[in-house]
Coordinates of C-alpha atoms in Angstrom, one line a residue:
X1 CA 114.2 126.0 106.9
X2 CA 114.2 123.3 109.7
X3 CA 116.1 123.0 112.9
X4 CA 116.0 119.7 115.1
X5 CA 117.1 120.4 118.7
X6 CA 116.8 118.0 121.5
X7 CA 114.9 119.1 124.1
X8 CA 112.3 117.6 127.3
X9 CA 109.2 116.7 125.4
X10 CA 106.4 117.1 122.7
X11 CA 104.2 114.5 121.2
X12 CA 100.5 115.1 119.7
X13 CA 98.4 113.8 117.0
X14 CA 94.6 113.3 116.2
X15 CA 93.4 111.3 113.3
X16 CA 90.7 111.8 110.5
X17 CA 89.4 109.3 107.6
X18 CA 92.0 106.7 109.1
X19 CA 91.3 105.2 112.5
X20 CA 92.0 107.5 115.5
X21 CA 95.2 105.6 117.0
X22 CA 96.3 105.6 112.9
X23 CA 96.9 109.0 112.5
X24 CA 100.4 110.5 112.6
X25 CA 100.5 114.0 113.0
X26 CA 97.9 116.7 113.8
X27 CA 98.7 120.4 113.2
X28 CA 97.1 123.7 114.3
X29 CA 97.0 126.5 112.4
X30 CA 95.7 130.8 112.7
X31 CA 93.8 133.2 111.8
X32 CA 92.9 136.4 113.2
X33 CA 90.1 138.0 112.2
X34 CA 91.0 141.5 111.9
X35 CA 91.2 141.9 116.0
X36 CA 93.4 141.4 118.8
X37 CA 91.5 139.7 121.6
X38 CA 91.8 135.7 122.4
X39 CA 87.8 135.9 120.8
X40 CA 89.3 137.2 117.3
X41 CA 91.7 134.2 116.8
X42 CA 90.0 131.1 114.9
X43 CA 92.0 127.5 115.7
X44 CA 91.9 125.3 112.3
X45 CA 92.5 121.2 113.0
X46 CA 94.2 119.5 110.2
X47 CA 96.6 116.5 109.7
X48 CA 99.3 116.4 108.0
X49 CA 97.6 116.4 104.0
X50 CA 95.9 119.8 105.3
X51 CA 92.3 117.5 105.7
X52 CA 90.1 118.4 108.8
X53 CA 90.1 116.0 111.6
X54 CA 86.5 114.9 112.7
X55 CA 85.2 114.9 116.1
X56 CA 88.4 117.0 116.7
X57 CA 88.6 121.0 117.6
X58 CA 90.8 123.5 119.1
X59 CA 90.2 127.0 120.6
X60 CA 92.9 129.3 121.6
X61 CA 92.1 130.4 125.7
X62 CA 94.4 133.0 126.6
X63 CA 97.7 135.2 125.8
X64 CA 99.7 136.7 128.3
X65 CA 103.0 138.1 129.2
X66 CA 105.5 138.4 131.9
X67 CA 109.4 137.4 132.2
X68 CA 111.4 134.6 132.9
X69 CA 111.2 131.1 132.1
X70 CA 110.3 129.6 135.5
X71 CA 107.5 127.7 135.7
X72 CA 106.2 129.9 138.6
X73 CA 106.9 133.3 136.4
X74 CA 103.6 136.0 136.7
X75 CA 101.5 135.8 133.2
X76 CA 99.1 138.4 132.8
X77 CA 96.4 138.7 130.3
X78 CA 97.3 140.3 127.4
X79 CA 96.5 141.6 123.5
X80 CA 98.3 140.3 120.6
X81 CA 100.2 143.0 118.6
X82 CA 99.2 144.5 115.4
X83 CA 100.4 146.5 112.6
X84 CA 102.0 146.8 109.0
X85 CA 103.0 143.3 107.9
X86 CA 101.0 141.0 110.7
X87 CA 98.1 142.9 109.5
X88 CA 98.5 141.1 106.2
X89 CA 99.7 137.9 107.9
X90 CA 96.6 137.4 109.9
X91 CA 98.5 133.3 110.3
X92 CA 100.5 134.9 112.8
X93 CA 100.1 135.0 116.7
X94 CA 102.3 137.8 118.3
X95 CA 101.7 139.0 121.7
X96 CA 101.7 142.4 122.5
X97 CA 104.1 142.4 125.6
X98 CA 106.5 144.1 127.5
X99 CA 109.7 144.2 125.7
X100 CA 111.9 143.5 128.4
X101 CA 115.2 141.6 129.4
X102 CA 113.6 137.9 129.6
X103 CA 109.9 138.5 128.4
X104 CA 108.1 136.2 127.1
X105 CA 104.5 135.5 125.2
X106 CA 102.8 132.9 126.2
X107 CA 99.8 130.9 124.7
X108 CA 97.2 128.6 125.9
X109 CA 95.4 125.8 123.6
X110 CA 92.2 123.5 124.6
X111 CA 92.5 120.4 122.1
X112 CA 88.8 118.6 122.1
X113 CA 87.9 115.1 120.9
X114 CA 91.4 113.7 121.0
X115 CA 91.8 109.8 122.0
X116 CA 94.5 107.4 122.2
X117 CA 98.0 109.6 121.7
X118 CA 101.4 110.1 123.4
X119 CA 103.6 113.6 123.8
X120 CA 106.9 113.8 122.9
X121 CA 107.5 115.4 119.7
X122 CA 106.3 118.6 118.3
X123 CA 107.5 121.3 115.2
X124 CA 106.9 124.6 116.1
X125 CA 107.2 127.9 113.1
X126 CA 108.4 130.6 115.2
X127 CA 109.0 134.3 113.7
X128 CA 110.8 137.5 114.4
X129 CA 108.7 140.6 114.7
X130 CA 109.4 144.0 115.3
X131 CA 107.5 146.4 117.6
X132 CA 105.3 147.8 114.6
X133 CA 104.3 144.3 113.2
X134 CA 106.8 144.0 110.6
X135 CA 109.7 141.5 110.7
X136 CA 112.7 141.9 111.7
X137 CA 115.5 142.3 108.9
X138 CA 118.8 143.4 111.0
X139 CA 121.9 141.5 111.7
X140 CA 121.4 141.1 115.2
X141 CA 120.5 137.5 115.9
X142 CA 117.5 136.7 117.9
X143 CA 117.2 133.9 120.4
X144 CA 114.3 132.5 122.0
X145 CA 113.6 130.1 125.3
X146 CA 110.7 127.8 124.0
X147 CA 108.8 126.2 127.1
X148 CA 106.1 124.2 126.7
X149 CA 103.3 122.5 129.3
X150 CA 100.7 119.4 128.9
X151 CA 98.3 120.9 131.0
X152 CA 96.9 124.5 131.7
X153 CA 98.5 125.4 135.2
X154 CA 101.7 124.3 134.0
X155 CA 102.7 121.4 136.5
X156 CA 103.5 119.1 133.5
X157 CA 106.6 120.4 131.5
X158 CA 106.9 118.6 128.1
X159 CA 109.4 120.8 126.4
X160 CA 112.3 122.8 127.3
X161 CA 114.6 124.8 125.0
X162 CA 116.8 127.6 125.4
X163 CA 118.5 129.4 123.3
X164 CA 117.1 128.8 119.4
X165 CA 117.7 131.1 116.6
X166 CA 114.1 132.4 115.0
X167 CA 115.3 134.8 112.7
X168 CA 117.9 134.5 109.3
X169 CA 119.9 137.2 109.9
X170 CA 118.4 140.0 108.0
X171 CA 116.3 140.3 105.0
X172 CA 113.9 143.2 104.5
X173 CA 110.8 144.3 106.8
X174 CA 107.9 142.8 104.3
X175 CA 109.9 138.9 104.2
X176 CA 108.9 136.4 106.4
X177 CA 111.5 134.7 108.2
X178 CA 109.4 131.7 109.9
X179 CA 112.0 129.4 111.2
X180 CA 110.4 125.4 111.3
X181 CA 111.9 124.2 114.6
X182 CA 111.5 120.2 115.6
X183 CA 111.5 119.8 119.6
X184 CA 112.0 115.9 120.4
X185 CA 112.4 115.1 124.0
X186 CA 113.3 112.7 127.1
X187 CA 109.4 112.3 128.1
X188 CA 107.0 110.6 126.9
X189 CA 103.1 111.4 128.2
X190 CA 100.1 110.6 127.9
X191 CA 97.8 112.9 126.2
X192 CA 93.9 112.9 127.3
X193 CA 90.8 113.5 125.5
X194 CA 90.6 117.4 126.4
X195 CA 94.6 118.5 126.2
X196 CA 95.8 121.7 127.1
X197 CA 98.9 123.1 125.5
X198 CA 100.6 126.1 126.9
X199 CA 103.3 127.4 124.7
X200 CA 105.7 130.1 126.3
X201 CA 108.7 132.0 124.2
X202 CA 110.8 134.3 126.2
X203 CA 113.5 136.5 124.7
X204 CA 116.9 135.5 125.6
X205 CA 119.5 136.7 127.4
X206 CA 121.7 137.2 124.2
X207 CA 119.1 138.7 122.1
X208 CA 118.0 142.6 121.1
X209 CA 114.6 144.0 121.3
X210 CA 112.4 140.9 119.6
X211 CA 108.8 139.9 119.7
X212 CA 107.9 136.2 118.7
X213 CA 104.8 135.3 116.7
X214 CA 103.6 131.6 116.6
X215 CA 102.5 130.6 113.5
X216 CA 101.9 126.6 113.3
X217 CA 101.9 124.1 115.6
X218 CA 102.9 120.2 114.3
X219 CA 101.8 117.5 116.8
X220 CA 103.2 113.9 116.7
X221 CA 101.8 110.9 117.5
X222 CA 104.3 108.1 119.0
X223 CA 106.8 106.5 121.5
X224 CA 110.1 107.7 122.7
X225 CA 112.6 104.6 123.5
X226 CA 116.2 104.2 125.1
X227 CA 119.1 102.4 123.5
X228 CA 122.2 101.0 124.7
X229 CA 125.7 101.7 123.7
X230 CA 127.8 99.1 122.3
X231 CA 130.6 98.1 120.4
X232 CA 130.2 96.4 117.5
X233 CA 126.6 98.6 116.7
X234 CA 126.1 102.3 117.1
X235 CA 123.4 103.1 119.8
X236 CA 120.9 100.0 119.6
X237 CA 118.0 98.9 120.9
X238 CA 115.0 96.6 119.5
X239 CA 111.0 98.2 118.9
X240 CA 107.6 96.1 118.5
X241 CA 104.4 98.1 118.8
X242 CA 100.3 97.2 118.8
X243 CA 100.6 100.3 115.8
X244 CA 102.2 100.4 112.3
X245 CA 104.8 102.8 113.1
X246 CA 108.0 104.6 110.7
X247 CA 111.7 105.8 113.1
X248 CA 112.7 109.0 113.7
X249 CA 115.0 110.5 110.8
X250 CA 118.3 110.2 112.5
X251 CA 117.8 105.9 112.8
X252 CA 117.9 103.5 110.9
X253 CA 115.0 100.4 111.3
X254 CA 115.9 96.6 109.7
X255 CA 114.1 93.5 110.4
X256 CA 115.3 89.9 110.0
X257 CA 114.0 88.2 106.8
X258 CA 116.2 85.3 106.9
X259 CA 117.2 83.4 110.1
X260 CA 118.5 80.3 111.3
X261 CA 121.0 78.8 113.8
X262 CA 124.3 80.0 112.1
X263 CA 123.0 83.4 110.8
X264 CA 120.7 86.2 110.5
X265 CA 120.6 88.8 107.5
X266 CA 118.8 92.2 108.3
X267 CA 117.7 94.5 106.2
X268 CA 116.7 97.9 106.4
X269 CA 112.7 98.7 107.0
X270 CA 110.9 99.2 103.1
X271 CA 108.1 101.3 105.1
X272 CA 105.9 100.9 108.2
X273 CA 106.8 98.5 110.8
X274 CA 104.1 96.0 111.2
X275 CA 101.9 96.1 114.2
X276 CA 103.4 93.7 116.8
X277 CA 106.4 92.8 114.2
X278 CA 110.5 93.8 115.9
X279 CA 113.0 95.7 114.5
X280 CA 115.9 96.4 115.4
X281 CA 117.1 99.6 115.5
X282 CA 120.3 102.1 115.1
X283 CA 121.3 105.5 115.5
X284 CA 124.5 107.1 115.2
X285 CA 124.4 109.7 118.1
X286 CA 124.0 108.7 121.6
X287 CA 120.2 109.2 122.6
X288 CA 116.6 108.3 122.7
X289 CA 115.0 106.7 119.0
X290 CA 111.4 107.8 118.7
X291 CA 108.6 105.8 116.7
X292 CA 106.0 107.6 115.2
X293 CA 102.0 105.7 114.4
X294 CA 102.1 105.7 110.8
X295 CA 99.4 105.0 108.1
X296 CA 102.2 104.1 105.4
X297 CA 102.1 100.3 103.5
X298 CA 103.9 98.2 105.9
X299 CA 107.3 95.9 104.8
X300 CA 105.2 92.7 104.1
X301 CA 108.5 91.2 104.0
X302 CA 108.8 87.7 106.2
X303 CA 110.2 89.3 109.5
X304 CA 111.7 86.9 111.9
X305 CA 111.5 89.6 114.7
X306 CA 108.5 89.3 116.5
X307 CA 106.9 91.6 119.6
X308 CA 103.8 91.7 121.6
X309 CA 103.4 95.3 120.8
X310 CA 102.2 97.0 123.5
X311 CA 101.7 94.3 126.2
X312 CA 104.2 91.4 127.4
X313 CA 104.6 88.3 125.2
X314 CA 105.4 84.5 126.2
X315 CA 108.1 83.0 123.8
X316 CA 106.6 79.6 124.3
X317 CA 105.7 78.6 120.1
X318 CA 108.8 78.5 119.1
X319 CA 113.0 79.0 119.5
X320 CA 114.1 82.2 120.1
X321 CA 117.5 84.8 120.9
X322 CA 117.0 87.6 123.2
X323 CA 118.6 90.7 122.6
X324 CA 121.4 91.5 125.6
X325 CA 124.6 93.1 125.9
X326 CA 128.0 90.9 126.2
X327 CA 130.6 92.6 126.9
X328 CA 130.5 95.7 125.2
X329 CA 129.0 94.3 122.0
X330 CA 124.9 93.8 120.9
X331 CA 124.2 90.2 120.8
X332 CA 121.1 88.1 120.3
X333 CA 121.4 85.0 122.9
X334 CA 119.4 81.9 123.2
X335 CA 116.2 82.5 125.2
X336 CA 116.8 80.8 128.6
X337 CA 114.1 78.8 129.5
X338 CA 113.5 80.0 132.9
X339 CA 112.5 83.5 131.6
X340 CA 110.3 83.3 128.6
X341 CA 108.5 86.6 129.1
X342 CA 109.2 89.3 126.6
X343 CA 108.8 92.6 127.5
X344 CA 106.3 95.2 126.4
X345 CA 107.8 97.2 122.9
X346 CA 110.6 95.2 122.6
X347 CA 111.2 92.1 120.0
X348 CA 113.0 88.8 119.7
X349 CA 114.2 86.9 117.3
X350 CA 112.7 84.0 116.1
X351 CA 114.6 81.1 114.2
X352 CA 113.8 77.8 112.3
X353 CA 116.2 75.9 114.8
X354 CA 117.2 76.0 117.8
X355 CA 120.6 77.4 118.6
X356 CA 123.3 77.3 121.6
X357 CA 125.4 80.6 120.6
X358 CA 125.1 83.9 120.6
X359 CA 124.2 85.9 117.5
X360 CA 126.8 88.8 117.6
X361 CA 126.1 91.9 115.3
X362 CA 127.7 93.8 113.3
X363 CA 125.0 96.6 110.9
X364 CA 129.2 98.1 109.4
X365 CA 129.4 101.7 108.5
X366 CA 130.2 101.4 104.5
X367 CA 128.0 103.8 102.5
X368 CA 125.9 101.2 99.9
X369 CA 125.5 98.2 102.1
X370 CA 121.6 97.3 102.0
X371 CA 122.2 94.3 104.1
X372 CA 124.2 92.5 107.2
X373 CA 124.9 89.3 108.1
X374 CA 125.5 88.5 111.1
X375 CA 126.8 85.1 112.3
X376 CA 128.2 82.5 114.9
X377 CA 131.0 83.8 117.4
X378 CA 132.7 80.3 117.3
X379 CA 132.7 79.5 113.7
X380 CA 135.5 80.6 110.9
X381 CA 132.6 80.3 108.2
X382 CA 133.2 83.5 105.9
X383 CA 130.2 85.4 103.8
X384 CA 129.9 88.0 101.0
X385 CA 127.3 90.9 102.0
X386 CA 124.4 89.3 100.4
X387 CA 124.8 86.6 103.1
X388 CA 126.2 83.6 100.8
X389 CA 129.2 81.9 102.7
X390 CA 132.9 81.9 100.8
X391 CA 135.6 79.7 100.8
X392 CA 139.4 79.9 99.6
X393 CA 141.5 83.1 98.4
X394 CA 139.0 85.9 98.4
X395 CA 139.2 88.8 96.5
X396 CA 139.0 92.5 97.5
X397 CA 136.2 93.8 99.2
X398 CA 134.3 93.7 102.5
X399 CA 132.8 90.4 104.3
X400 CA 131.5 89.4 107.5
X401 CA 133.6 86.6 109.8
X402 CA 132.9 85.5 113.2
X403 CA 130.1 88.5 113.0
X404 CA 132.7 91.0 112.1
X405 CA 133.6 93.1 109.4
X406 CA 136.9 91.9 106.9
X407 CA 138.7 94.0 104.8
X408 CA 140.6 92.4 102.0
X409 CA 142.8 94.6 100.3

């Protein structure tokens, strides 16, 4: 079972057999090896096919325990519990605190070798233990305050989370009931090549006698990106990078494979975005998009949205539409002369002629539409949803006029 909760921040990845700023994901998995000291617990370095990373190694540095979720909270050193079932499941990191209103177990990890990555976005399998090392199977739910820090005194917060359910609400005392939680964020940092991670879950306010274990760690590798709220397009904003990078799960990526003066059709990314290709990119809820470095094929389709990536780009080659607000709707206008800079991770549009009206948008919200046109404000041209103007009486179904949806009935 996975839960996505939005949160402050938690992004990490590592490669291996792929370039270093190609791989997408890094995770860090346990084993104890039959003893309960930090010395006992073996870090294993793996990306996401469950292949070691090379040049790339982990070692867990401490465990402690104290209460609160305050940055400034005391830790103390501390043993990890034992017993019945986390004797079997030697995967599983469980402090042996105090079990007290607002305690907490916290662990720190030294990450060598990695090079080139972002924070933002991490998944974290959390479990629900019992004083004797078995799990816990009552009724009572069990909530837990996830804090997490770049760095190991703890004066960079990435992630923030109160209040997440880690058990499911019975079972039996030999079940495990790891709960998969996603953690995205509103911060993106930069990670270096030795990274600390300090991972701290306190028991709730709300929750009965509970002990956490930690049993993986996911790390992503990516950016984090605003958009803006408009009319005519759920949350929008446009993406280039200097990596091949896939969306988040909860946005939806198209480039432009057709363009001209009069209209643009978009359709939804078949893969990776190309490195320093634009998309454009939409999400239903309000909230940040995040891009993750991917190693998948890439849409080799002929994308009129272009990007310098990483760094700025001069719009000088040819005739472009910047993407800007109007109103309350998304539109692509003309790129004024005076300003032909393009900013860093963002794209434009390029077209075959040069144009002197703004491109308005509309993506529609009709389950089975693979494309959208979108077309001149001022005209009363008409067009089907592959993009192929209409004329005359026009039978049911949906078009797109003056960049709008139209319902015939």
């Amino acid at each position: 079972m996975k839960k996505t909760l939005l949160g402050t921040a938690l992004l990490l990845a590592l490669a291996q057999a792929l370039p270093m700023d190609a791989q997408k994901q890094v995770r860090l998995t346990f084993n104890r090896a039959g003893g309960t000291a930090v010395s006992n617990v073996t870090v294993k370095v793996t990306d996401e096919s469950g292949n070691a990373i090379d040049g790339v190694t982990a070692t867990l540095q401490s465990i402690k325990q104290g209460t609160g979720t305050e940055t400034s909270a005391a830790a103390t050193d501390v043993a990890l519990l034992s017993g019945m079932e986390l004797n079997t499941h030697t995967e599983i990191l469980c402090a042996n605190y105090d079990n007290v209103k607002n305690s907490f177990a916290e662990f720190t990890f030294k990450i060598s070798g990695l090079n080139n990555f972002s924070l933002n976005h991490s998944d974290l399998q959390i479990a629900a233990m019992n004083l004797y090392g078995r799990f816990q199977n009552s009724k009572d739910q069990r909530y837990c305050d996830v804090r997490v820090w770049g760095n190991e005194n703890k004066s960079t917060l990435l992630a923030s989370v109160d209040g997440i359910l880690v058990d499911k609400l019975g079972g039996d005392y030999v079940r495990d009931n790891t709960i998969d939680w996603e953690i995205k964020g509103n911060t993106t940092t930069p990670a270096a090549t030795d990274q600390y991670i300090v991972v701290r879950m306190a028991k709730s306010d709300r929750s009965q006698g509970c002990y956490f274990g930690l049993k993986q760690i996911t790390l992503y590798n990516g950016y984090r990106f605003a958009t803006t709220a408009t009319s005519n397009i759920d949350n929008v904003a446009t993406f280039s990078a200097s990596k091949p990078v896939t969306f988040s799960s909860d946005a939806t990526a198209y480039i432009a494979i057709n363009s001209n003066n009069t209209q643009v059709t978009l359709s939804p990314l078949n893969g990776a975005l190309a490195a320093g290709q634009g998309a454009i990119v939409s999400k239903a809820t309000t909230g940040d998009i995040y891009a993750y470095v991917s190693a998948e094929t890439t849409d080799s389709r002929n994308n009129q949205l272009v990007g310098g990536g990483d760094a700025t780009k001069e719009l000088t080659d040819g005739n472009y539409y910047i993407f800007n607000k109007k109103g309350d709707d998304a539109v692509f206008s003309p790129l004024n002369n005076t300003s032909t800079t393009l900013a860093a991770n963002k794209a434009a549009l390029k077209t075959a002629t040069p144009g002197g009206q703004a491109l308005t948008l509309d993506f529609g919200s009709v389950t089975g539409i693979n494309t959208a046109t979108t077309a001149m404000p001022a005209t009363n041209a008409t067009f089907d949803l592959s993009g192929r103007k209409v004329n005359g009486k026009l039978p049911a179904g949906l078009y797109i006029k003056n960049g709008k949806k139209l319902l015939i009935k």
